[in-house]
mmCIF file of C-alpha atoms and ligand atoms in Angstrom:
data_model
loop_
_atom_site.group_PDB
_atom_site.id
_atom_site.type_symbol
_atom_site.label_atom_id
_atom_site.label_comp_id
_atom_site.label_asym_id
_atom_site.label_seq_id
_atom_site.Cartn_x
_atom_site.Cartn_y
_atom_site.Cartn_z
ATOM 1 C CA MET A 156 0.959 -1.819 -17.480
ATOM 2 C CA LYS A 157 2.249 1.309 -19.240
ATOM 3 C CA LEU A 158 3.649 3.435 -17.208
ATOM 4 C CA LEU A 159 4.641 7.576 -17.234
ATOM 5 C CA VAL A 160 7.400 7.746 -14.872
ATOM 6 C CA THR A 161 8.125 11.601 -14.339
ATOM 7 C CA GLY A 162 11.917 12.077 -12.923
ATOM 8 C CA GLY A 163 13.066 8.523 -14.200
ATOM 9 C CA ALA A 164 16.710 10.117 -14.586
ATOM 10 C CA GLY A 165 16.964 11.137 -10.579
ATOM 11 C CA PHE A 166 17.761 8.606 -7.581
ATOM 12 C CA ILE A 167 14.478 7.258 -6.981
ATOM 13 C CA GLY A 168 12.386 7.869 -10.257
ATOM 14 C CA SER A 169 15.969 5.388 -11.964
ATOM 15 C CA ALA A 170 15.163 2.873 -9.256
ATOM 16 C CA VAL A 171 11.151 2.853 -9.999
ATOM 17 C CA VAL A 172 12.261 2.863 -13.800
ATOM 18 C CA ARG A 173 14.851 0.053 -13.591
ATOM 19 C CA GLN A 174 11.793 -1.992 -10.911
ATOM 20 C CA ALA A 175 9.354 -1.902 -13.516
ATOM 21 C CA VAL A 176 11.052 -3.174 -16.268
ATOM 22 C CA ALA A 177 12.174 -5.811 -14.659
ATOM 23 C CA ALA A 178 8.334 -6.648 -13.628
ATOM 24 C CA GLY A 179 7.235 -6.394 -17.045
ATOM 25 C CA HIS A 180 5.606 -3.089 -17.456
ATOM 26 C CA GLY A 181 6.408 -0.962 -19.709
ATOM 27 C CA VAL A 182 7.892 2.594 -19.170
ATOM 28 C CA VAL A 183 8.167 5.587 -20.707
ATOM 29 C CA ASN A 184 10.295 7.857 -18.353
ATOM 30 C CA VAL A 185 9.619 12.048 -18.878
ATOM 31 C CA ASP A 186 12.624 13.666 -17.689
ATOM 32 C CA CYS A 187 14.237 17.186 -18.500
ATOM 33 C CA LEU A 188 17.390 16.359 -17.417
ATOM 34 C CA THR A 189 18.245 18.780 -14.500
ATOM 35 C CA TYR A 190 21.716 18.886 -13.015
ATOM 36 C CA ALA A 191 20.130 16.377 -11.008
ATOM 37 C CA ALA A 192 19.578 13.724 -13.502
ATOM 38 C CA CYS A 193 21.650 10.465 -15.067
ATOM 39 C CA LEU A 194 20.832 8.827 -17.535
ATOM 40 C CA GLU A 195 23.170 6.109 -16.640
ATOM 41 C CA ASN A 196 20.867 5.310 -13.917
ATOM 42 C CA VAL A 197 18.645 3.860 -16.045
ATOM 43 C CA ALA A 198 21.263 2.103 -18.672
ATOM 44 C CA SER A 199 20.441 -1.304 -17.396
ATOM 45 C CA VAL A 200 17.530 -1.068 -18.788
ATOM 46 C CA ALA A 201 17.918 1.700 -22.036
ATOM 47 C CA ALA A 202 18.045 -1.384 -24.708
ATOM 48 C CA SER A 203 14.498 -3.003 -23.466
ATOM 49 C CA PRO A 204 11.426 -2.820 -25.763
ATOM 50 C CA LEU A 205 9.780 -2.049 -22.306
ATOM 51 C CA TYR A 206 11.705 1.115 -22.211
ATOM 52 C CA ALA A 207 10.967 4.841 -24.062
ATOM 53 C CA PHE A 208 12.939 7.921 -22.922
ATOM 54 C CA GLU A 209 10.929 11.631 -23.394
ATOM 55 C CA GLN A 210 12.906 14.974 -22.786
ATOM 56 C CA VAL A 211 10.694 16.770 -21.506
ATOM 57 C CA ASP A 212 10.018 19.547 -19.069
ATOM 58 C CA ILE A 213 6.474 18.808 -16.976
ATOM 59 C CA ARG A 214 6.214 22.507 -16.509
ATOM 60 C CA ASP A 215 5.693 21.952 -20.758
ATOM 61 C CA ALA A 216 1.894 21.538 -21.459
ATOM 62 C CA GLU A 217 2.133 20.944 -25.013
ATOM 63 C CA ALA A 218 4.997 18.512 -24.747
ATOM 64 C CA LEU A 219 2.924 16.271 -22.021
ATOM 65 C CA ALA A 220 -0.063 16.438 -24.148
ATOM 66 C CA ARG A 221 2.046 14.990 -27.120
ATOM 67 C CA VAL A 222 3.623 12.375 -25.005
ATOM 68 C CA PHE A 223 0.231 11.292 -23.349
ATOM 69 C CA VAL A 224 -1.413 10.597 -26.928
ATOM 70 C CA ALA A 225 2.008 8.902 -27.885
ATOM 71 C CA HIS A 226 2.442 6.597 -25.169
ATOM 72 C CA ARG A 227 -0.875 6.251 -23.844
ATOM 73 C CA PRO A 228 -0.674 5.127 -20.487
ATOM 74 C CA ASP A 229 -2.232 3.119 -17.845
ATOM 75 C CA ALA A 230 -0.822 4.876 -14.832
ATOM 76 C CA VAL A 231 1.616 7.628 -14.063
ATOM 77 C CA MET A 232 4.056 7.699 -11.448
ATOM 78 C CA HIS A 233 5.246 11.755 -10.753
ATOM 79 C CA LEU A 234 8.332 11.596 -9.027
ATOM 80 C CA ALA A 235 10.135 14.774 -10.645
ATOM 81 C CA ALA A 236 11.072 17.745 -8.652
ATOM 82 C CA GLU A 237 13.671 19.912 -7.422
ATOM 83 C CA SER A 238 14.652 17.679 -3.785
ATOM 84 C CA HIS A 239 17.556 19.495 -2.222
ATOM 85 C CA VAL A 240 16.843 21.326 0.927
ATOM 86 C CA ASP A 241 19.218 23.235 0.968
ATOM 87 C CA ARG A 242 19.200 24.634 -2.602
ATOM 88 C CA SER A 243 15.479 25.306 -1.646
ATOM 89 C CA ILE A 244 16.851 27.734 0.934
ATOM 90 C CA ASP A 245 18.897 29.193 -1.580
ATOM 91 C CA GLY A 246 16.729 29.789 -4.488
ATOM 92 C CA PRO A 247 13.307 28.688 -3.825
ATOM 93 C CA GLY A 248 11.882 30.202 -7.045
ATOM 94 C CA ALA A 249 12.850 26.773 -8.641
ATOM 95 C CA PHE A 250 11.755 24.338 -6.104
ATOM 96 C CA ILE A 251 7.996 26.477 -6.285
ATOM 97 C CA ASP A 252 7.963 26.175 -10.522
ATOM 98 C CA THR A 253 8.782 22.887 -10.828
ATOM 99 C CA ASN A 254 7.205 21.596 -7.917
ATOM 100 C CA VAL A 255 4.116 23.047 -7.787
ATOM 101 C CA ARG A 256 3.391 25.109 -11.145
ATOM 102 C CA GLY A 257 5.125 21.535 -12.800
ATOM 103 C CA THR A 258 2.650 19.375 -10.862
ATOM 104 C CA TYR A 259 -0.149 21.499 -12.079
ATOM 105 C CA THR A 260 0.748 21.361 -15.797
ATOM 106 C CA LEU A 261 1.819 17.376 -15.457
ATOM 107 C CA LEU A 262 -2.381 16.753 -13.745
ATOM 108 C CA GLU A 263 -3.773 18.802 -16.461
ATOM 109 C CA ALA A 264 -1.940 17.004 -19.023
ATOM 110 C CA ALA A 265 -3.450 13.695 -17.469
ATOM 111 C CA ARG A 266 -6.928 15.036 -16.573
ATOM 112 C CA ALA A 267 -7.144 15.931 -20.580
ATOM 113 C CA TYR A 268 -5.976 12.356 -21.365
ATOM 114 C CA TRP A 269 -8.292 10.449 -18.878
ATOM 115 C CA GLN A 270 -10.960 12.624 -20.032
ATOM 116 C CA ASP A 271 -10.073 11.779 -23.681
ATOM 117 C CA GLN A 272 -9.932 7.818 -22.557
ATOM 118 C CA GLY A 273 -13.747 8.128 -20.985
ATOM 119 C CA ARG A 274 -12.456 8.842 -17.396
ATOM 120 C CA PRO A 275 -11.330 4.936 -17.498
ATOM 121 C CA GLU A 276 -11.907 4.152 -12.859
ATOM 122 C CA SER A 277 -8.887 1.763 -13.924
ATOM 123 C CA PHE A 278 -6.202 5.131 -14.523
ATOM 124 C CA ARG A 279 -3.695 6.008 -11.546
ATOM 125 C CA PHE A 280 -2.533 9.307 -10.990
ATOM 126 C CA HIS A 281 0.645 8.023 -7.792
ATOM 127 C CA HIS A 282 2.135 11.261 -6.589
ATOM 128 C CA ILE A 283 5.455 10.633 -4.436
ATOM 129 C CA SER A 284 6.244 13.071 -1.731
ATOM 130 C CA THR A 285 7.793 13.464 1.317
ATOM 131 C CA ASP A 286 7.463 13.127 5.375
ATOM 132 C CA GLU A 287 8.943 16.629 5.689
ATOM 133 C CA VAL A 288 5.415 17.893 4.096
ATOM 134 C CA PHE A 289 4.460 16.693 8.508
ATOM 135 C CA GLY A 290 7.057 18.943 10.109
ATOM 136 C CA SER A 291 9.003 18.507 13.176
ATOM 137 C CA LEU A 292 9.061 16.172 15.548
ATOM 138 C CA GLY A 293 9.886 16.135 19.173
ATOM 139 C CA PRO A 294 11.671 13.330 20.652
ATOM 140 C CA GLU A 295 8.495 11.136 20.850
ATOM 141 C CA GLY A 296 6.086 10.569 18.372
ATOM 142 C CA GLN A 297 5.491 9.017 14.315
ATOM 143 C CA PHE A 298 3.734 10.529 11.600
ATOM 144 C CA THR A 299 0.474 9.059 10.510
ATOM 145 C CA GLU A 300 -1.204 9.900 7.301
ATOM 146 C CA GLU A 301 -3.276 11.550 9.355
ATOM 147 C CA THR A 302 -0.932 14.130 10.834
ATOM 148 C CA PRO A 303 -1.726 17.983 10.134
ATOM 149 C CA TYR A 304 0.661 19.590 7.540
ATOM 150 C CA ASP A 305 3.166 21.926 8.586
ATOM 151 C CA PRO A 306 6.157 22.274 6.054
ATOM 152 C CA ARG A 307 9.101 24.374 7.419
ATOM 153 C CA SER A 308 11.078 24.311 4.141
ATOM 154 C CA PRO A 309 10.899 25.827 0.671
ATOM 155 C CA TYR A 310 11.196 22.753 -0.478
ATOM 156 C CA SER A 311 8.647 21.148 1.750
ATOM 157 C CA ALA A 312 6.410 23.715 1.610
ATOM 158 C CA SER A 313 6.485 23.315 -2.344
ATOM 159 C CA LYS A 314 5.646 19.951 -1.777
ATOM 160 C CA ALA A 315 2.924 20.244 0.521
ATOM 161 C CA ALA A 316 1.499 22.082 -2.097
ATOM 162 C CA SER A 317 1.932 20.223 -4.454
ATOM 163 C CA ASP A 318 -0.187 17.113 -2.052
ATOM 164 C CA HIS A 319 -3.049 19.653 -2.188
ATOM 165 C CA LEU A 320 -3.089 19.517 -5.462
ATOM 166 C CA VAL A 321 -3.575 16.238 -6.271
ATOM 167 C CA ARG A 322 -5.993 15.749 -3.538
ATOM 168 C CA ALA A 323 -8.391 18.675 -5.079
ATOM 169 C CA TRP A 324 -8.046 17.048 -8.348
ATOM 170 C CA HIS A 325 -9.303 13.809 -7.227
ATOM 171 C CA HIS A 326 -12.060 15.648 -5.059
ATOM 172 C CA THR A 327 -12.761 18.425 -7.773
ATOM 173 C CA TYR A 328 -12.487 16.199 -10.985
ATOM 174 C CA GLY A 329 -12.579 12.617 -9.536
ATOM 175 C CA LEU A 330 -8.610 11.913 -11.305
ATOM 176 C CA PRO A 331 -8.197 7.936 -9.842
ATOM 177 C CA VAL A 332 -4.757 9.390 -7.481
ATOM 178 C CA VAL A 333 -2.925 7.533 -4.813
ATOM 179 C CA LEU A 334 -0.352 9.244 -2.751
ATOM 180 C CA SER A 335 2.317 8.311 -1.193
ATOM 181 C CA ASN A 336 5.053 9.924 1.725
ATOM 182 C CA CYS A 337 8.077 8.516 2.434
ATOM 183 C CA SER A 338 11.039 9.088 4.452
ATOM 184 C CA ASN A 339 15.063 9.535 3.647
ATOM 185 C CA ASN A 340 15.884 7.523 0.671
ATOM 186 C CA TYR A 341 19.467 6.165 0.717
ATOM 187 C CA GLY A 342 20.973 3.741 -1.771
ATOM 188 C CA PRO A 343 23.056 3.318 -5.178
ATOM 189 C CA PHE A 344 22.808 6.156 -7.564
ATOM 190 C CA HIS A 345 21.968 8.880 -5.047
ATOM 191 C CA PHE A 346 23.376 11.788 -6.270
ATOM 192 C CA PRO A 347 26.550 13.381 -4.603
ATOM 193 C CA GLU A 348 25.470 16.559 -2.768
ATOM 194 C CA LYS A 349 23.164 14.322 -0.677
ATOM 195 C CA LEU A 350 23.899 13.232 2.926
ATOM 196 C CA ILE A 351 25.088 10.140 2.571
ATOM 197 C CA PRO A 352 27.047 10.375 -0.573
ATOM 198 C CA VAL A 353 28.798 13.323 0.879
ATOM 199 C CA VAL A 354 30.186 11.298 3.649
ATOM 200 C CA ILE A 355 31.290 8.132 1.985
ATOM 201 C CA LEU A 356 33.000 10.657 -0.505
ATOM 202 C CA ASN A 357 34.357 12.467 1.664
ATOM 203 C CA ALA A 358 35.725 10.496 3.601
ATOM 204 C CA LEU A 359 37.291 8.105 0.951
ATOM 205 C CA ALA A 360 39.536 11.281 0.202
ATOM 206 C CA GLY A 361 40.689 12.316 3.058
ATOM 207 C CA ARG A 362 38.775 15.538 3.320
ATOM 208 C CA PRO A 363 36.561 16.778 6.002
ATOM 209 C CA VAL A 364 33.057 15.184 6.499
ATOM 210 C CA PRO A 365 30.609 17.969 7.365
ATOM 211 C CA VAL A 366 27.755 17.265 10.217
ATOM 212 C CA TYR A 367 25.036 19.749 10.345
ATOM 213 C CA GLY A 368 25.209 21.518 13.784
ATOM 214 C CA GLN A 369 25.593 19.012 16.591
ATOM 215 C CA GLY A 370 24.509 15.859 14.438
ATOM 216 C CA LEU A 371 21.263 15.423 16.230
ATOM 217 C CA ASN A 372 18.907 15.785 14.005
ATOM 218 C CA VAL A 373 17.130 12.317 13.748
ATOM 219 C CA ARG A 374 15.893 10.872 10.391
ATOM 220 C CA ASP A 375 14.221 7.404 8.852
ATOM 221 C CA TRP A 376 16.102 6.213 6.543
ATOM 222 C CA LEU A 377 14.823 4.248 3.998
ATOM 223 C CA TYR A 378 17.075 2.148 1.797
ATOM 224 C CA VAL A 379 15.652 2.820 -1.978
ATOM 225 C CA GLU A 380 14.801 -0.684 -3.362
ATOM 226 C CA ASP A 381 12.655 -0.966 -0.910
ATOM 227 C CA HIS A 382 11.418 2.683 -1.298
ATOM 228 C CA ALA A 383 10.825 1.658 -5.426
ATOM 229 C CA ALA A 384 9.127 -1.924 -4.447
ATOM 230 C CA ALA A 385 6.582 0.078 -1.878
ATOM 231 C CA LEU A 386 5.851 2.482 -4.550
ATOM 232 C CA LEU A 387 5.091 -0.138 -7.604
ATOM 233 C CA MET A 388 2.727 -1.768 -5.154
ATOM 234 C CA VAL A 389 1.089 1.665 -4.163
ATOM 235 C CA LEU A 390 0.541 2.274 -7.698
ATOM 236 C CA GLU A 391 -1.255 -1.944 -8.064
ATOM 237 C CA LYS A 392 -3.279 -2.227 -4.533
ATOM 238 C CA GLY A 393 -3.243 1.313 -3.439
ATOM 239 C CA ALA A 394 -6.831 2.901 -2.700
ATOM 240 C CA VAL A 395 -7.916 5.524 -4.753
ATOM 241 C CA GLY A 396 -7.542 9.045 -2.562
ATOM 242 C CA ARG A 397 -5.630 7.179 -0.131
ATOM 243 C CA SER A 398 -2.242 8.172 1.102
ATOM 244 C CA TYR A 399 0.421 5.844 2.022
ATOM 245 C CA ASN A 400 3.265 6.916 4.501
ATOM 246 C CA ILE A 401 6.626 4.547 3.497
ATOM 247 C CA GLY A 402 9.193 4.867 6.164
ATOM 248 C CA GLY A 403 12.344 1.948 6.956
ATOM 249 C CA GLU A 404 11.527 2.223 10.327
ATOM 250 C CA ASN A 405 15.421 3.228 10.753
ATOM 251 C CA GLU A 406 16.035 6.081 12.978
ATOM 252 C CA ALA A 407 19.349 7.362 13.394
ATOM 253 C CA THR A 408 20.929 10.518 14.381
ATOM 254 C CA ASN A 409 23.001 12.060 11.750
ATOM 255 C CA ILE A 410 25.773 11.538 13.745
ATOM 256 C CA ASP A 411 25.395 7.660 14.555
ATOM 257 C CA LEU A 412 24.752 7.369 10.836
ATOM 258 C CA VAL A 413 27.941 8.975 10.022
ATOM 259 C CA ARG A 414 29.895 7.011 12.363
ATOM 260 C CA LYS A 415 28.289 3.942 11.453
ATOM 261 C CA ILE A 416 29.874 4.863 7.538
ATOM 262 C CA CYS A 417 33.116 5.423 8.857
ATOM 263 C CA ALA A 418 33.111 2.454 10.689
ATOM 264 C CA ILE A 419 32.587 0.413 7.640
ATOM 265 C CA LEU A 420 35.153 2.256 5.560
ATOM 266 C CA ASP A 421 37.691 1.595 8.615
ATOM 267 C CA ARG A 422 36.668 -2.440 7.552
ATOM 268 C CA LYS A 423 36.677 -1.907 3.945
ATOM 269 C CA ARG A 424 39.728 0.944 3.071
ATOM 270 C CA PRO A 425 41.870 1.437 6.417
ATOM 271 C CA ASP A 426 43.344 3.995 6.330
ATOM 272 C CA ALA A 427 46.170 5.365 8.822
ATOM 273 C CA ALA A 428 43.774 7.166 11.414
ATOM 274 C CA PRO A 429 39.914 6.299 11.834
ATOM 275 C CA HIS A 430 37.962 7.470 9.594
ATOM 276 C CA ALA A 431 35.321 9.514 12.062
ATOM 277 C CA GLY A 432 38.482 11.571 12.886
ATOM 278 C CA LEU A 433 37.007 13.903 9.598
ATOM 279 C CA ILE A 434 34.310 14.749 11.077
ATOM 280 C CA GLU A 435 33.641 18.264 11.519
ATOM 281 C CA PHE A 436 30.538 20.389 12.940
ATOM 282 C CA VAL A 437 29.510 22.878 10.465
ATOM 283 C CA THR A 438 26.784 25.673 10.792
ATOM 284 C CA ASP A 439 23.230 24.329 10.979
ATOM 285 C CA ARG A 440 21.151 24.432 8.577
ATOM 286 C CA PRO A 441 18.468 27.253 8.864
ATOM 287 C CA GLY A 442 15.033 26.091 10.346
ATOM 288 C CA HIS A 443 16.634 22.553 10.613
ATOM 289 C CA ASP A 444 13.973 20.070 11.672
ATOM 290 C CA LEU A 445 14.947 17.616 14.197
ATOM 291 C CA ARG A 446 13.420 14.741 13.796
ATOM 292 C CA TYR A 447 11.039 12.956 10.812
ATOM 293 C CA ALA A 448 9.685 9.501 12.174
ATOM 294 C CA ILE A 449 7.327 7.295 9.868
ATOM 295 C CA ASP A 450 4.259 5.053 11.288
ATOM 296 C CA ALA A 451 4.128 2.634 8.205
ATOM 297 C CA THR A 452 1.114 0.573 9.901
ATOM 298 C CA ARG A 453 -0.815 1.392 7.113
ATOM 299 C CA ILE A 454 0.813 -0.053 4.431
ATOM 300 C CA ARG A 455 2.442 -2.875 6.365
ATOM 301 C CA SER A 456 -1.160 -3.886 7.465
ATOM 302 C CA GLU A 457 -3.366 -2.654 4.111
ATOM 303 C CA LEU A 458 -0.844 -3.882 1.196
ATOM 304 C CA GLY A 459 1.504 -6.293 2.949
ATOM 305 C CA TRP A 460 4.561 -4.090 2.504
ATOM 306 C CA LYS A 461 7.476 -4.199 4.474
ATOM 307 C CA PRO A 462 11.302 -2.806 4.343
ATOM 308 C CA SER A 463 13.754 -5.656 3.382
ATOM 309 C CA VAL A 464 16.997 -3.806 5.071
ATOM 310 C CA THR A 465 17.937 -2.958 8.188
ATOM 311 C CA LEU A 466 20.244 1.062 8.043
ATOM 312 C CA ASP A 467 23.296 -1.737 9.029
ATOM 313 C CA GLU A 468 22.557 -3.889 6.193
ATOM 314 C CA GLY A 469 21.861 -0.801 3.359
ATOM 315 C CA LEU A 470 25.169 1.310 4.390
ATOM 316 C CA GLU A 471 27.116 -1.844 3.820
ATOM 317 C CA ARG A 472 25.929 -2.316 0.522
ATOM 318 C CA THR A 473 25.451 1.177 -0.386
ATOM 319 C CA VAL A 474 29.527 1.820 0.368
ATOM 320 C CA ASP A 475 30.120 -1.614 -1.510
ATOM 321 C CA TRP A 476 28.383 0.102 -4.272
ATOM 322 C CA TYR A 477 30.066 3.667 -4.137
ATOM 323 C CA LEU A 478 33.492 1.659 -4.013
ATOM 324 C CA ALA A 479 32.718 -0.201 -6.994
ATOM 325 C CA ASN A 480 31.373 2.748 -8.835
ATOM 326 C CA GLU A 481 33.631 5.483 -9.437
ATOM 327 C CA SER A 482 33.572 6.137 -12.854
ATOM 328 C CA TRP A 483 29.561 6.952 -12.151
ATOM 329 C CA TRP A 484 29.896 8.981 -9.627
ATOM 330 C CA ARG A 485 33.417 11.189 -10.315
ATOM 331 C CA PRO A 486 31.689 13.084 -13.456
ATOM 332 C CA LEU A 487 28.972 14.230 -11.167
ATOM 333 C CA GLN A 488 31.260 15.712 -8.758
ATOM 334 C CA ALA A 489 32.067 18.445 -11.181
ATOM 335 C CA ARG A 490 28.638 19.789 -11.530
ATOM 336 C CA GLN A 491 27.269 22.917 -10.238
ATOM 337 C CA GLY A 492 26.732 23.440 -6.412
ATOM 338 C CA VAL A 493 27.948 19.718 -5.664
ATOM 339 C CA GLY A 494 30.797 19.873 -3.322
ATOM 340 C CA GLU A 495 29.831 23.212 -2.174
ATOM 341 C CA ARG A 496 28.152 24.831 1.272
ATOM 342 C CA LEU A 497 24.591 25.724 0.408
ATOM 343 C CA GLY A 498 21.846 26.807 1.925
ATOM 344 C CA VAL A 499 23.353 29.119 5.045
ATOM 345 C CA ALA A 500 21.352 31.971 3.574
ATOM 346 C CA ARG A 501 19.400 34.084 5.815
HETATM 347 N N1 NAD B 754 15.242 11.528 -1.869
HETATM 348 C C1 NAD B 754 14.481 11.414 -0.658
HETATM 349 O O1 NAD B 754 14.895 10.941 -0.084
HETATM 350 C C2 NAD B 754 13.350 11.699 -0.949
HETATM 351 C C3 NAD B 754 12.141 11.405 0.162
HETATM 352 C C4 NAD B 754 11.341 11.430 -0.133
HETATM 353 C C5 NAD B 754 10.575 12.128 -1.152
HETATM 354 N N2 NAD B 754 11.226 12.591 -2.474
HETATM 355 C C6 NAD B 754 10.370 12.886 -3.343
HETATM 356 O O2 NAD B 754 10.639 11.569 -4.692
HETATM 357 C C7 NAD B 754 11.095 12.198 -5.694
HETATM 358 C C8 NAD B 754 11.972 11.860 -6.443
HETATM 359 O O3 NAD B 754 12.681 11.989 -5.644
HETATM 360 P P1 NAD B 754 14.657 11.940 -5.791
HETATM 361 O O4 NAD B 754 15.855 11.694 -4.306
HETATM 362 O O5 NAD B 754 14.920 10.874 -6.624
HETATM 363 O O6 NAD B 754 15.027 13.403 -7.077
HETATM 364 P P2 NAD B 754 16.287 13.563 -7.630
HETATM 365 O O7 NAD B 754 16.774 15.050 -7.666
HETATM 366 O O8 NAD B 754 17.563 12.472 -7.705
HETATM 367 O O9 NAD B 754 15.757 13.547 -9.350
HETATM 368 C C9 NAD B 754 14.155 14.530 -9.546
HETATM 369 C C10 NAD B 754 14.468 13.977 -10.730
HETATM 370 O O10 NAD B 754 13.497 15.209 -11.643
HETATM 371 C C11 NAD B 754 14.033 15.626 -12.800
HETATM 372 N N3 NAD B 754 13.113 16.905 -13.078
HETATM 373 C C12 NAD B 754 13.542 18.026 -12.067
HETATM 374 N N4 NAD B 754 12.457 19.211 -12.354
HETATM 375 C C13 NAD B 754 11.870 18.858 -13.778
HETATM 376 C C14 NAD B 754 11.363 18.845 -14.373
HETATM 377 N N5 NAD B 754 10.537 20.285 -14.273
HETATM 378 N N6 NAD B 754 10.761 18.196 -15.501
HETATM 379 C C15 NAD B 754 11.459 17.186 -15.859
HETATM 380 N N7 NAD B 754 11.884 16.403 -14.862
HETATM 381 C C16 NAD B 754 12.161 17.650 -13.928
HETATM 382 C C17 NAD B 754 15.455 15.598 -12.485
HETATM 383 O O11 NAD B 754 15.928 16.045 -13.750
HETATM 384 C C18 NAD B 754 15.675 14.724 -11.996
HETATM 385 O O12 NAD B 754 15.953 13.604 -12.548
HETATM 386 C C19 NAD B 754 10.372 13.570 -5.340
HETATM 387 O O13 NAD B 754 9.536 13.797 -5.712
HETATM 388 C C20 NAD B 754 11.113 13.953 -4.030
HETATM 389 O O14 NAD B 754 10.727 14.782 -3.720
HETATM 390 C C21 NAD B 754 12.623 12.238 -1.745
#
């Protein structure tokens, strides 16, 4: 299959690109290379005859039309987005622009191409979204695919809007779409502004490890390679018009997660004092959702997917990867906004 993957130079998109090429799919990676992109993430497949890169912005209708005609994909996997909640609090405009207008522009380009091809039923537009569209849970319960949307941050609202557009293009124009909503990812190539890499890299450097509020927010952590495998499965086996929740079934409070990482570093890079001594509670994120949890029954029972690693195994692998790949993360720490406290504006 020939896949057009948007956002393939980002964290999750690059895992999809690497796995898709390894599975023998052709891939055209469409990415405009924002601050969050890193082409090194796909260096391992860059020389493959199965791989092509197009530096294109998904808001550029003309460029997208050219890419569709030139590469003739069988499917689109849409991951390009502005993805950092804290940045969405400081500057929501970019999130509306890329996540909403960009998704609309991509949908229109895909629809024009699909119609020109004679509306093949085998075509797929796979939209990759987040569990954050469902809002915040109390101590009990999980998000299912039927949970009403209730986004609460500019980021999650922009993703919810894009999900609605994708469903509308299916119902109105018949575009064969599938959707997936996943929980928090972690693993290799995670950009160093997100929680887990921040914890690893600050602790390694002996710098304070910031934890928002009391660290009691709960997330369901999904190892990025497990997520990429799920996405390829949804693309190949998912029913048209259907959405699939993808979760790691690994819930943890932020403070427990941070303590786990500190304990791993105590074993692998012992310091004079335990790394947990660096933990510093800082002002909470405005509107910080308390708890997300995914009920992954549908993807488990209908498609046969399940996560392959536990949180403890995944964290161990992730810490090992950061210890072995300083040449990847060190230059990224100099990018705009990385290492700064973002998203406190009210
Ligand atoms: N990271 C998570 O935990 C998580 C959880 C749930 C859902 N998601 C979703 O998965 C997708 C990928 O997330 P990620 O963490 O890999 O994001 P990321 O920020 O690491 O990567 C996003 C990529 O998209 C590209 N991009 C951004 N704007 C673009 C534009 N206008 N045109 C073309 N390319 C553009 C960037 O250059 C970057 O390479 C996003 O849609 C996100 O909403 C992520």
